[in-house]
């Protein structure tokens, strides 16, 4: 599994200049963080859905998993289409990204209080929240 992630990161870095949307180091860092955001989010959401005892925790996992799917679709649309997309698409991508961070915080708090959530899922959700917040912070400053 590590080999697949490492290989995909190297391919993204090597082909960074061929994509139309990667104009700086920030875009390359964002694309390298995407696999970590997705894998930690999916891992923690699936385990929380499987083992959580409280319905609020399960609702947060469903919401986060749904928002991750929408965010992936928006990111792929921005990456693989032409540069003349309406600016509202990028705005929606940022709003959904902020919502992913909010649901990550929700799951971090709920997962800490729910006794059914395993420690690995809890720690993975903490990492997911940090990884999801990094691009928003990176593009803000």
mmCIF file of C-alpha atoms in Angstrom:
data_model
loop_
_atom_site.group_PDB
_atom_site.id
_atom_site.type_symbol
_atom_site.label_atom_id
_atom_site.label_comp_id
_atom_site.label_asym_id
_atom_site.label_seq_id
_atom_site.Cartn_x
_atom_site.Cartn_y
_atom_site.Cartn_z
ATOM 1 C CA UNK A 1 0.000 0.000 0.000
ATOM 2 C CA UNK A 2 2.845 2.382 0.798
ATOM 3 C CA UNK A 3 4.305 1.732 -2.621
ATOM 4 C CA UNK A 4 1.085 2.722 -4.352
ATOM 5 C CA UNK A 5 0.828 5.969 -2.401
ATOM 6 C CA UNK A 6 4.507 6.790 -2.965
ATOM 7 C CA UNK A 7 4.235 6.013 -6.668
ATOM 8 C CA UNK A 8 1.121 8.167 -7.078
ATOM 9 C CA UNK A 9 2.792 11.070 -5.278
ATOM 10 C CA UNK A 10 5.853 10.813 -7.525
ATOM 11 C CA UNK A 11 3.703 10.700 -10.656
ATOM 12 C CA UNK A 12 1.780 13.768 -9.508
ATOM 13 C CA UNK A 13 4.972 15.668 -8.803
ATOM 14 C CA UNK A 14 6.578 14.601 -12.068
ATOM 15 C CA UNK A 15 3.559 15.532 -14.161
ATOM 16 C CA UNK A 16 2.735 18.684 -12.231
ATOM 17 C CA UNK A 17 3.687 20.986 -15.061
ATOM 18 C CA UNK A 18 1.483 19.130 -17.549
ATOM 19 C CA UNK A 19 -1.721 19.867 -15.639
ATOM 20 C CA UNK A 20 -3.236 23.234 -16.407
ATOM 21 C CA UNK A 21 -4.249 23.993 -12.816
ATOM 22 C CA UNK A 22 -0.919 23.498 -11.076
ATOM 23 C CA UNK A 23 0.777 26.834 -11.417
ATOM 24 C CA UNK A 24 2.788 26.853 -8.211
ATOM 25 C CA UNK A 25 4.201 24.753 -5.416
ATOM 26 C CA UNK A 26 0.923 25.171 -3.536
ATOM 27 C CA UNK A 27 -0.943 23.203 -6.204
ATOM 28 C CA UNK A 28 1.624 20.396 -6.097
ATOM 29 C CA UNK A 29 1.428 20.203 -2.299
ATOM 30 C CA UNK A 30 -2.366 20.165 -2.495
ATOM 31 C CA UNK A 31 -2.353 17.290 -4.979
ATOM 32 C CA UNK A 32 0.102 15.362 -2.822
ATOM 33 C CA UNK A 33 -2.135 15.821 0.242
ATOM 34 C CA UNK A 34 -5.303 14.640 -1.513
ATOM 35 C CA UNK A 35 -4.583 10.881 -1.158
ATOM 36 C CA UNK A 36 -3.945 11.323 2.570
ATOM 37 C CA UNK A 37 -7.123 13.365 3.054
ATOM 38 C CA UNK A 38 -9.202 10.760 1.234
ATOM 39 C CA UNK A 39 -7.686 7.641 2.807
ATOM 40 C CA UNK A 40 -7.746 8.896 6.387
ATOM 41 C CA UNK A 41 -11.297 10.190 5.938
ATOM 42 C CA UNK A 42 -12.634 7.021 4.363
ATOM 43 C CA UNK A 43 -10.846 4.781 6.880
ATOM 44 C CA UNK A 44 -12.124 6.640 9.917
ATOM 45 C CA UNK A 45 -15.661 7.049 8.524
ATOM 46 C CA UNK A 46 -16.042 3.363 7.711
ATOM 47 C CA UNK A 47 -14.790 2.226 11.114
ATOM 48 C CA UNK A 48 -16.917 4.805 12.911
ATOM 49 C CA UNK A 49 -19.981 3.638 10.985
ATOM 50 C CA UNK A 50 -19.124 0.052 11.863
ATOM 51 C CA UNK A 51 -18.387 0.443 15.575
ATOM 52 C CA UNK A 52 -19.961 3.654 16.901
ATOM 53 C CA UNK A 53 -22.670 3.393 19.533
ATOM 54 C CA UNK A 54 -24.190 6.870 19.298
ATOM 55 C CA UNK A 55 -26.294 7.993 16.360
ATOM 56 C CA UNK A 56 -24.693 11.449 16.311
ATOM 57 C CA UNK A 57 -21.331 9.878 15.647
ATOM 58 C CA UNK A 58 -22.721 7.758 12.822
ATOM 59 C CA UNK A 59 -24.480 10.796 11.330
ATOM 60 C CA UNK A 60 -21.194 12.684 11.334
ATOM 61 C CA UNK A 61 -19.451 9.827 9.561
ATOM 62 C CA UNK A 62 -22.158 9.656 6.885
ATOM 63 C CA UNK A 63 -22.007 13.424 6.397
ATOM 64 C CA UNK A 64 -18.211 13.440 6.172
ATOM 65 C CA UNK A 65 -18.153 10.529 3.724
ATOM 66 C CA UNK A 66 -20.755 12.227 1.518
ATOM 67 C CA UNK A 67 -18.901 15.528 1.544
ATOM 68 C CA UNK A 68 -15.652 13.746 0.663
ATOM 69 C CA UNK A 69 -17.366 12.313 -2.422
ATOM 70 C CA UNK A 70 -18.677 15.716 -3.482
ATOM 71 C CA UNK A 71 -15.286 17.311 -2.833
ATOM 72 C CA UNK A 72 -13.536 14.663 -4.923
ATOM 73 C CA UNK A 73 -15.911 15.233 -7.825
ATOM 74 C CA UNK A 74 -15.431 19.004 -7.648
ATOM 75 C CA UNK A 75 -11.653 18.685 -7.426
ATOM 76 C CA UNK A 76 -11.530 16.326 -10.403
ATOM 77 C CA UNK A 77 -13.724 18.712 -12.379
ATOM 78 C CA UNK A 78 -11.398 21.610 -11.627
ATOM 79 C CA UNK A 79 -8.268 19.572 -12.363
ATOM 80 C CA UNK A 80 -9.278 17.860 -15.584
ATOM 81 C CA UNK A 81 -11.362 20.508 -17.352
ATOM 82 C CA UNK A 82 -10.314 23.670 -19.097
ATOM 83 C CA UNK A 83 -9.214 26.821 -17.315
ATOM 84 C CA UNK A 84 -12.341 28.746 -18.305
ATOM 85 C CA UNK A 85 -14.586 27.270 -15.601
ATOM 86 C CA UNK A 86 -16.814 29.764 -13.814
ATOM 87 C CA UNK A 87 -15.223 31.048 -10.589
ATOM 88 C CA UNK A 88 -18.229 29.769 -8.635
ATOM 89 C CA UNK A 89 -16.955 26.181 -9.081
ATOM 90 C CA UNK A 90 -13.791 26.990 -7.121
ATOM 91 C CA UNK A 91 -15.870 28.839 -4.523
ATOM 92 C CA UNK A 92 -18.106 25.796 -4.051
ATOM 93 C CA UNK A 93 -14.967 23.620 -3.818
ATOM 94 C CA UNK A 94 -13.699 25.821 -0.973
ATOM 95 C CA UNK A 95 -17.061 25.825 0.814
ATOM 96 C CA UNK A 96 -17.318 22.032 0.625
ATOM 97 C CA UNK A 97 -13.688 21.833 1.835
ATOM 98 C CA UNK A 98 -14.566 23.942 4.850
ATOM 99 C CA UNK A 99 -17.551 21.660 5.461
ATOM 100 C CA UNK A 100 -15.256 18.611 5.364
ATOM 101 C CA UNK A 101 -13.111 20.280 8.026
ATOM 102 C CA UNK A 102 -16.214 21.056 10.111
ATOM 103 C CA UNK A 103 -17.453 17.471 9.940
ATOM 104 C CA UNK A 104 -13.921 16.287 10.753
ATOM 105 C CA UNK A 105 -14.012 18.389 13.904
ATOM 106 C CA UNK A 106 -17.497 17.057 14.660
ATOM 107 C CA UNK A 107 -16.233 13.485 14.341
ATOM 108 C CA UNK A 108 -13.135 14.220 16.396
ATOM 109 C CA UNK A 109 -15.265 15.458 19.271
ATOM 110 C CA UNK A 110 -18.010 12.835 18.933
ATOM 111 C CA UNK A 111 -15.477 10.050 18.421
ATOM 112 C CA UNK A 112 -13.701 11.007 21.622
ATOM 113 C CA UNK A 113 -16.967 10.802 23.571
ATOM 114 C CA UNK A 114 -18.314 7.639 21.928
ATOM 115 C CA UNK A 115 -16.951 4.537 23.672
ATOM 116 C CA UNK A 116 -17.573 2.327 20.629
ATOM 117 C CA UNK A 117 -15.138 4.143 18.333
ATOM 118 C CA UNK A 118 -11.779 2.337 18.173
ATOM 119 C CA UNK A 119 -8.617 4.292 18.932
ATOM 120 C CA UNK A 120 -7.212 3.801 15.432
ATOM 121 C CA UNK A 121 -10.324 5.317 13.868
ATOM 122 C CA UNK A 122 -10.211 8.185 16.354
ATOM 123 C CA UNK A 123 -6.557 8.960 15.608
ATOM 124 C CA UNK A 124 -7.167 8.583 11.880
ATOM 125 C CA UNK A 125 -9.964 11.125 12.147
ATOM 126 C CA UNK A 126 -7.679 13.571 13.936
ATOM 127 C CA UNK A 127 -5.182 13.175 11.091
ATOM 128 C CA UNK A 128 -7.975 13.579 8.530
ATOM 129 C CA UNK A 129 -9.030 16.875 10.078
ATOM 130 C CA UNK A 130 -5.451 18.190 10.035
ATOM 131 C CA UNK A 131 -4.856 17.022 6.447
ATOM 132 C CA UNK A 132 -8.146 18.572 5.295
ATOM 133 C CA UNK A 133 -7.364 21.884 6.997
ATOM 134 C CA UNK A 134 -3.873 22.142 5.488
ATOM 135 C CA UNK A 135 -4.934 23.094 1.897
ATOM 136 C CA UNK A 136 -7.386 25.695 3.158
ATOM 137 C CA UNK A 137 -4.696 27.268 5.323
ATOM 138 C CA UNK A 138 -2.130 26.934 2.521
ATOM 139 C CA UNK A 139 -4.289 28.756 -0.040
ATOM 140 C CA UNK A 140 -5.428 31.409 2.404
ATOM 141 C CA UNK A 141 -1.959 32.732 3.223
#
